[in-house]
Coordinates of C-alpha atoms in Angstrom, one line a residue:
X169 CA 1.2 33.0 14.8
X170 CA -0.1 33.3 11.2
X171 CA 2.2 30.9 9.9
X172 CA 0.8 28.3 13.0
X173 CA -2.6 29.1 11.8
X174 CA -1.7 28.4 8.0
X175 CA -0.4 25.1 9.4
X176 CA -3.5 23.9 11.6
X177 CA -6.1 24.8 8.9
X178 CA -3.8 22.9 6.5
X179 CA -3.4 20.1 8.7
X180 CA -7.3 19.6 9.0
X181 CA -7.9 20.0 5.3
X182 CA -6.1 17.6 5.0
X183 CA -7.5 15.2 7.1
X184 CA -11.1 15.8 6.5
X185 CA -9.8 15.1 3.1
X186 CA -9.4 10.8 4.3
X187 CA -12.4 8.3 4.1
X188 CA -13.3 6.1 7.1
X189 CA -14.1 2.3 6.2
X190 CA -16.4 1.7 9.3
X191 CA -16.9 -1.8 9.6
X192 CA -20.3 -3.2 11.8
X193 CA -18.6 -6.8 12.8
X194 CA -22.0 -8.1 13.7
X195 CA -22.4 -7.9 10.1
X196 CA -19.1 -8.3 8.4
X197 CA -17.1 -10.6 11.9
X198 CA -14.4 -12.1 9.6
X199 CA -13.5 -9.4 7.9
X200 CA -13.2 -7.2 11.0
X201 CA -11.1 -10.0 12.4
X202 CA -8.8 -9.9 9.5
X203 CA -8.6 -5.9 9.9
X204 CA -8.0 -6.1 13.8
X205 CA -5.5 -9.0 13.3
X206 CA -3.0 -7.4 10.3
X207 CA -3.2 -3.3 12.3
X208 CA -3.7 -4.7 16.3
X209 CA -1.9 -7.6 16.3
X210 CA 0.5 -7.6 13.4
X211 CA 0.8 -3.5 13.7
X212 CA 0.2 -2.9 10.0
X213 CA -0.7 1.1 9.6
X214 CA -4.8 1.5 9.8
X215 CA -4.5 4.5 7.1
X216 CA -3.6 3.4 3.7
X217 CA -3.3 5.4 0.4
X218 CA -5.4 5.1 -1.9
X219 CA -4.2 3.4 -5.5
X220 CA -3.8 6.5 -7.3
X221 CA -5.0 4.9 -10.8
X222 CA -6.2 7.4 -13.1
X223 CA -9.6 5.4 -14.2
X224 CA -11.7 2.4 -13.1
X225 CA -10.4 0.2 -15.5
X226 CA -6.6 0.8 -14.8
X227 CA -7.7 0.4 -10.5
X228 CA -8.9 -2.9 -11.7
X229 CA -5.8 -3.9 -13.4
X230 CA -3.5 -2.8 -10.6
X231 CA -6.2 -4.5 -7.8
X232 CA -5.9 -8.0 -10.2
X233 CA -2.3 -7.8 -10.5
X234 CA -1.7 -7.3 -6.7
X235 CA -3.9 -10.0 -5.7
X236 CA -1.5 -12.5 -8.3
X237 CA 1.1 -11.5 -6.2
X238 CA 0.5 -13.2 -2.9
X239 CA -1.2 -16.2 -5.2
X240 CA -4.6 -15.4 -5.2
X241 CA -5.5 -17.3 -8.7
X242 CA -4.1 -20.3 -6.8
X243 CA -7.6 -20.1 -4.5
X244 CA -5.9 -20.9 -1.3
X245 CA -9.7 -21.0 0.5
X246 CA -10.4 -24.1 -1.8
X247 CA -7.4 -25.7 -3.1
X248 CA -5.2 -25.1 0.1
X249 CA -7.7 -26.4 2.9
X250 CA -7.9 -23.0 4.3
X251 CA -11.6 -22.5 3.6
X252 CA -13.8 -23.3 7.2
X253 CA -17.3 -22.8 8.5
X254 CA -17.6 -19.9 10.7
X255 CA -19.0 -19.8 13.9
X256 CA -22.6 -18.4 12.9
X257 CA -22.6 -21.6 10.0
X258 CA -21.7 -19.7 7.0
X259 CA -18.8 -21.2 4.4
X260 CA -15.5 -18.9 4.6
X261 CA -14.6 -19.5 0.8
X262 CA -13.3 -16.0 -0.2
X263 CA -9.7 -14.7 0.5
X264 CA -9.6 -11.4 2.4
X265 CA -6.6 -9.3 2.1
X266 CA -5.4 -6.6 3.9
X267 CA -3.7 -4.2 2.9
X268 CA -6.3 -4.0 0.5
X269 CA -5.2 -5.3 -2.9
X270 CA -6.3 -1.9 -5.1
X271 CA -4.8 0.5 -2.0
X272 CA -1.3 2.0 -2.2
X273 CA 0.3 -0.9 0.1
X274 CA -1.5 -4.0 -1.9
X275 CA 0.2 -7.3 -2.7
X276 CA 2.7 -9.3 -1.5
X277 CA 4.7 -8.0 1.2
X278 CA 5.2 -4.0 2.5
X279 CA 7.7 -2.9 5.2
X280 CA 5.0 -4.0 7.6
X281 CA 5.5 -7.9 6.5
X282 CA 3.5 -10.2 4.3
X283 CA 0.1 -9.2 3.2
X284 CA -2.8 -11.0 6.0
X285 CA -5.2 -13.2 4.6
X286 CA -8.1 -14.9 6.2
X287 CA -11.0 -17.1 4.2
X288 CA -14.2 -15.2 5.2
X289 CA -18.1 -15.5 3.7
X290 CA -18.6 -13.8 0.1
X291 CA -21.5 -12.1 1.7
X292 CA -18.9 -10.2 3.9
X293 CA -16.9 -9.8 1.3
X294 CA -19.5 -8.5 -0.9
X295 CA -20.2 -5.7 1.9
X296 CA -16.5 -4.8 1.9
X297 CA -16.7 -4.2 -1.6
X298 CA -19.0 -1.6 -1.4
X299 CA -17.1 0.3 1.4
X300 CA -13.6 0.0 -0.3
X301 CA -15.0 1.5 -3.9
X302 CA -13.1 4.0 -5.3
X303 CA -10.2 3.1 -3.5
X304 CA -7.9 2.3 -6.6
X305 CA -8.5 5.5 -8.3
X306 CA -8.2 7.7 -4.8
X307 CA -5.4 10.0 -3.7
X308 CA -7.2 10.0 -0.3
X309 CA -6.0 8.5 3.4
X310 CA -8.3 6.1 4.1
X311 CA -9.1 4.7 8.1
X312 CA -10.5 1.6 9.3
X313 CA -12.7 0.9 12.0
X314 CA -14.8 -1.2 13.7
X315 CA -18.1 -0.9 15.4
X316 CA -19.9 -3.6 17.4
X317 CA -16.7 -5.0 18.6
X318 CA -18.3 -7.4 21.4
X319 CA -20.2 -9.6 18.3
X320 CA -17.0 -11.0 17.3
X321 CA -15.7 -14.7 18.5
X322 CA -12.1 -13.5 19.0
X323 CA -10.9 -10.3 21.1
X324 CA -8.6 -8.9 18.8
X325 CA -10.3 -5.5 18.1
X326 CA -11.1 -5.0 21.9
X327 CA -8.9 -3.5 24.7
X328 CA -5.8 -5.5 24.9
X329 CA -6.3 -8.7 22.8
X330 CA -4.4 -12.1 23.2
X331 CA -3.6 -12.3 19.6
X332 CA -3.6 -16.1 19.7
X333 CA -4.1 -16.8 15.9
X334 CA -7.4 -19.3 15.8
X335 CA -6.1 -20.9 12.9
X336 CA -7.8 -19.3 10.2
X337 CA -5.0 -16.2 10.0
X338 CA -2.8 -17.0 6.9
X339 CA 0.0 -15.5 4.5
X340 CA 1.5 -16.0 1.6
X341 CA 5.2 -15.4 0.4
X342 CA 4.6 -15.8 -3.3
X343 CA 2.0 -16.6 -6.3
X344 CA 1.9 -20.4 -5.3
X345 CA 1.8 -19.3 -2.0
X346 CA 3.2 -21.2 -0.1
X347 CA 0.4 -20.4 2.4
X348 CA 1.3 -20.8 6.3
X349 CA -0.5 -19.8 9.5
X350 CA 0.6 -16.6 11.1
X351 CA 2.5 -17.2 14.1
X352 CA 1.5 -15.2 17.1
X353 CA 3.4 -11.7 17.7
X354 CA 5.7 -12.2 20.6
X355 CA 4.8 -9.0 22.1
X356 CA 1.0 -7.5 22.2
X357 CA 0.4 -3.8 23.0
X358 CA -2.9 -2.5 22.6
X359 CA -2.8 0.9 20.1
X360 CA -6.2 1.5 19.9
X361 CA -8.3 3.8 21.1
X362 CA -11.9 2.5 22.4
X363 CA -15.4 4.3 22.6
X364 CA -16.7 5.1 26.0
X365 CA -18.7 1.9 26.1
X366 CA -15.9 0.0 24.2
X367 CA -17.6 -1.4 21.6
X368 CA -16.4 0.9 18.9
X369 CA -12.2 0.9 17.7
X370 CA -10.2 2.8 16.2
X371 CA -6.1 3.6 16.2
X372 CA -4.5 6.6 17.1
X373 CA -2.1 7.6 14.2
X374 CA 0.9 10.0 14.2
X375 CA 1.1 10.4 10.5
X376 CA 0.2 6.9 9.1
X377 CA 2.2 5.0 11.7
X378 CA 0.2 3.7 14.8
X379 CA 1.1 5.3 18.5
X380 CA 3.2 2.9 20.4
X381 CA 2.0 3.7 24.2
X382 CA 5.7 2.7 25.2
X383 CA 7.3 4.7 22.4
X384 CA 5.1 8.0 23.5
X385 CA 6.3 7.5 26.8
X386 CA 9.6 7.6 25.5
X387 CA 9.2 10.3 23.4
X388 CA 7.6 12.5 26.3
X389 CA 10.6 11.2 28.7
X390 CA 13.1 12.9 26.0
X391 CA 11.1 15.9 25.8
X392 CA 11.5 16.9 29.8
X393 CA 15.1 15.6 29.5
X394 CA 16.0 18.4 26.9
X395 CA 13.8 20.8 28.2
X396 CA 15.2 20.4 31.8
X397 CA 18.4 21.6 29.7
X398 CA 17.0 24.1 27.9
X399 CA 17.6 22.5 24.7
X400 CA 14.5 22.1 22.3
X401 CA 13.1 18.8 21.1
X402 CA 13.7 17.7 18.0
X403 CA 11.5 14.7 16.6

């Protein structure tokens, strides 16, 4: 029992020790639809490390040299006809990434796939910057989510989205790019959890991987088989 108790107080220690990014996407829609697309739709994890740099100056050296990675010195949201105007009339001229280019996952490609990039407004952009500083020098989790959900024009951070790229959801497999649309994801399974009036998202995590309904299921399944045998479940 005492060593149970070690565990759970660990456990939350350590998870009061991760920062939540809470985006409002009435304020910040692009960038929350860049978010939503890359964890919902593309099922990249919504807890990333932080960059683990020991000072400002080495964070933005390792940011800068991430963001060459996927190309972003070639300005792909002017030179590559991926800038647009956004539905509330603003111009999308400013690459978003995600993962974030000064997080532990930043650049080119992860085990998830090639980094997700959208053009969005340098005011959004600007607002990001102050909710991602600090990043490159943490050691911290750190958890995005989105209030205000219903404000934005695509349903990608609501309950069960289409994930129909609009055209504005972009990659790169180099420093030249080249830059392609996303494709859709051939299968969609919602693994977010939803606030009681559904306008606020988040995803369930089991370690930094996000909860596959179907895979719980699974797992649950297995646990009654090897219980019904009286042998113990091992994950």
């Amino acid at each position: 029992m005492r060593q149970s108790i070690l565990f759970v107080t660990s456990f939350v220690a350590a998870f009061a020790a991760g920062k939540d990014i809470t985006y409002d996407c009435e304020q910040t829609p692009e960038i929350c639809l860049n978010t939503c697309w890359a964890i919902k739709c593309m099922k990249f994890p919504a807890v990333l490390d932080g960059g683990n740099q020991k000072d400002a100056a080495a964070s933005a050296k390792y940011g800068d040299t991430n963001r060459r990675a996927w190309g972003y010195g070639s300005k792909p949201c002017e030179k590559h006809d991926w800038a647009w105007t956004t539905p509330s009339g603003q111009a999308a001229t400013s690459p978003d990434e995600y993962p974030y280019a000064s997080s532990a996952s930043g650049g080119l490609q992860t085990s998830y796939g090639y980094v997700q990039l959208r053009c969005v407004p340098s005011t959004e952009q600007s607002k990001q910057g102050a909710k991602v500083k600090g990043i490159g020098t943490s050691s911290d989790k750190w958890q995005t989510k989105w209030d205000n959900i219903s404000k934005l024009s695509q349903d990608w951070c609501g309950p069960n989205p289409t994930c129909q790229n609009d055209g504005h959801q972009f990659t790169s497999t180099g420093k030249n790019g080249p830059f392609s649309e996303v494709p859709n994801p051939k299968k969609v399974r919602d693994i977010a959890s939803y606030s009681e009036d559904g306008n606020s998202a988040w995803v369930t995590m089991r370690g930094d991987e996000p909860v596959d309904p179907e895979e719980e299921e699974g797992v649950e399944e297995k646990r009654d088989a090897s219980n019904s045998v009286g042998v113990p479940f091992q994950a």
